[in-house]
Amino acid sequence: MSLLELQNVTQRFGGLVAVDDVSATIAQGGVTAVIGPNGAGKTTLFNAISGFRTPSAGRVVFGGVDITGMAPERIAAIGLVRTFQLVQLFGELTAMENVKVGCHLHTRGDLLAAILRSPATRRSERQVEDDARKLLDFVGLTDVADVAASSLPYGQQRLLEIARALAAQPKLLLLDEPAAGLNSGETARLSATIREIAARGTTVLLIEHDMKLVMSTADRVIVLDFGRKIAEGTPDEVRDNPAVIAAYLGMPEGAA
Amino acid sequence: MTKSPTITFPDMTRRGLGALPWIAAAGVLAYAFFVGGYLTTVMSFALIYVVFVTGLNVFMGYAGQVSFGHNAFAALSGYTSAYLTTSHGFAPLPAFGAGLALALSCALIVGYPTLRLKGHYLAMATLAIGLIVYEVAVEWTSVTQGYMGISGIPPIGIAGYEITSERGQLAFLTVIVALATLVSWRIRESRFGRALSAVAGSEDAARALGISASRYKLSAFLASAAFAALAGSLFVHVVGFVSPEVYGLHMVVLAFTMLYVGGIGTIAGPFVGAVIISLLPEMFRQFKDYQDLAYGAALILLLIYAPRGLSTISSLFRRAAAKKAVVS
Ligand SMILES: Nc1ncnc2c1ncn2[C@@H]1O[C@H](COP(=O)(O)OP(=O)(O)OP(=O)(O)O)[C@@H](O)[C@H]1O
Ligand SMILES: [Mg+2]
């Protein structure tokens, strides 16, 4: 069954067509990678899917619901959660608190509940604490749970952003270059983490430059170039595709 | 084996240091209570400001927004209290209820359209509303009596018992401040408070996690307007008099100073800041002509040595200790 369907999605910025008539179907389960040279329109496509920018044309359908132009928070509420190419953590909050914020969607209670702090609210807070701790453990950040997010090294910040997104219990997780800035050890670990996320039932769509990560992690690959989809298939199929090789000519990260 | 004492000892001192600003401010309060007289009056004003600044802290410290016009909400509620109790024989509590409703309606009208937009529309709109309410207080003489103000406002009373003594008022205000601080603390430690911090940290990331930034900003704005309204009504009953100047722009300047000196975004900040800033002019009275200069110098020193506010003074010690530990 298809989880996400892109129908002729187009995004124009003045004269520039950043995403050009892209159609694709992401099935439920597994890991799909979106690759392409710098400026190919990958992040712009993510913005169109996650509601941060309404596409100029085309439709985005998620789980059978037309989400084109819907507000990001409503899209998140129906199970599509993204991370950002430039890490967007709540810097003043601790790692733990960041993940707790991620639990927002599956907990209840606003101002009044905060003031009254009933036994039910306390129970829910304890549950959130437990869930957050498990997620920090999952990405290996237990030791820095009480450290302010802004003082974490970059690699850990990226992992924290993933843990926080997972706390929202998404059906589809969009990761924008999760390996950017990671060393090779961290990247290998990240690959295993992403596979584990998929194994636990969350479908993953990721943008990635690191071809080694793509090859070892993705089940399917979509290739963008100048906003157009130029290829789609398994990592092996895509690697041998002449159009892809041509697009990546002179691109060192594509040579791998 | 030696691990546990080395961990618990600094932990305990840190907690002790964290309580230091609380203890100092509470000590001044207790002292004022026992000596009475002028200091009691100064502390009563300080406590009313604690309520006001606690509200501002929810909006500015927790949710990371800016408002220059919370004095308007204090004015709306304060004037409603003054008018209804003097001209229509209302008891203070129902009069405050009406004032609160008016202030919240006004906050909704200002906040709803502007908080949906990115940028500083709300800050500008609040600045405007502060000035408009001031003008109305001056011009609408049939209700507000213009610059003359409204006098003869009855003191606070609960169930027919009026609190007339200065000590009684100070005790009452202390209870209100304790409750306000409790509310502020509970907000901070809740799902609601986390959503506010998220909006303050990154609106995009908050929205990506399902938090409606505009809705939470509006909630925080309304909550903080309610604190401002309470402070505005408390003022008229404690002083017995109100005029437009009471809620002038200087109220905003003073509240901002208290918030930053006390520590924006912290729970103790409003209490510590309001007490210190209310006492500073009194302490520098002996400098006579140089009073303002000394006051200014003291503020600058505070902001240099405790840039995140006095209530974060413990983290200052922690940093110094950490540096020493690295050196040794
Ligand atoms: N808000 C915007 N306004 C105008 N042009 C934009 C905007 N956002 C992106 N673009 C342009 O759209 C094109 C695609 O950008 P995008 O960020 O989607 O590329 P990308 O594939 O994510 O690249 P990278 O690998 O460098 O992250 C680029 O030419 C970029 O300059
Ligand atoms: Mg990008």
Short mmCIF file of C-alpha atoms and ligand atoms in Angstrom, two decimals, chain A residues 13 16 18 37-44 53 85 177 209, ligand 1:
data_model
loop_
_atom_site.label_atom_id
_atom_site.label_comp_id
_atom_site.label_asym_id
_atom_site.label_seq_id
_atom_site.Cartn_x
_atom_site.Cartn_y
_atom_site.Cartn_z
CA PHE A 13 10.67 30.56 -7.14
CA LEU A 16 13.47 29.18 -11.15
CA ALA A 18 13.24 24.21 -8.04
CA PRO A 37 23.54 17.19 -6.72
CA ASN A 38 23.56 20.42 -4.68
CA GLY A 39 20.61 22.60 -5.54
CA ALA A 40 18.70 19.73 -7.17
CA GLY A 41 15.58 20.60 -5.20
CA LYS A 42 15.64 17.90 -2.52
CA THR A 43 15.02 20.16 0.47
CA THR A 44 12.43 22.13 -1.49
CA ARG A 53 5.80 25.60 1.61
CA GLN A 85 19.10 20.10 6.98
CA GLU A 177 20.85 14.92 5.31
CA HIS A 209 24.75 13.01 -0.07
N1 LIG C 1 13.08 30.13 -0.61
C1 LIG C 1 13.71 30.09 -1.80
N2 LIG C 1 13.65 31.14 -2.65
C2 LIG C 1 14.29 31.11 -3.83
N3 LIG C 1 15.00 30.07 -4.27
C3 LIG C 1 15.11 28.99 -3.47
C4 LIG C 1 14.47 28.95 -2.20
N4 LIG C 1 14.74 27.76 -1.62
C5 LIG C 1 15.52 27.09 -2.49
N5 LIG C 1 15.73 27.82 -3.61
C6 LIG C 1 16.50 27.40 -4.78
O1 LIG C 1 15.94 26.19 -5.23
C7 LIG C 1 16.95 25.31 -5.68
C8 LIG C 1 16.83 24.00 -4.93
O2 LIG C 1 17.26 24.20 -3.58
P1 LIG C 1 17.22 23.06 -2.50
O3 LIG C 1 17.62 23.67 -1.22
O4 LIG C 1 15.93 22.38 -2.56
O5 LIG C 1 18.36 22.09 -3.03
P2 LIG C 1 18.92 20.78 -2.36
O6 LIG C 1 18.75 19.71 -3.38
O7 LIG C 1 18.34 20.56 -1.04
O8 LIG C 1 20.46 21.15 -2.27
P3 LIG C 1 21.55 20.81 -1.14
O9 LIG C 1 22.05 19.46 -1.44
O10 LIG C 1 22.59 21.84 -1.32
O11 LIG C 1 20.86 20.91 0.18
C9 LIG C 1 18.26 26.02 -5.48
O12 LIG C 1 18.64 26.61 -6.71
C10 LIG C 1 17.95 27.07 -4.46
O13 LIG C 1 18.77 28.20 -4.63
#
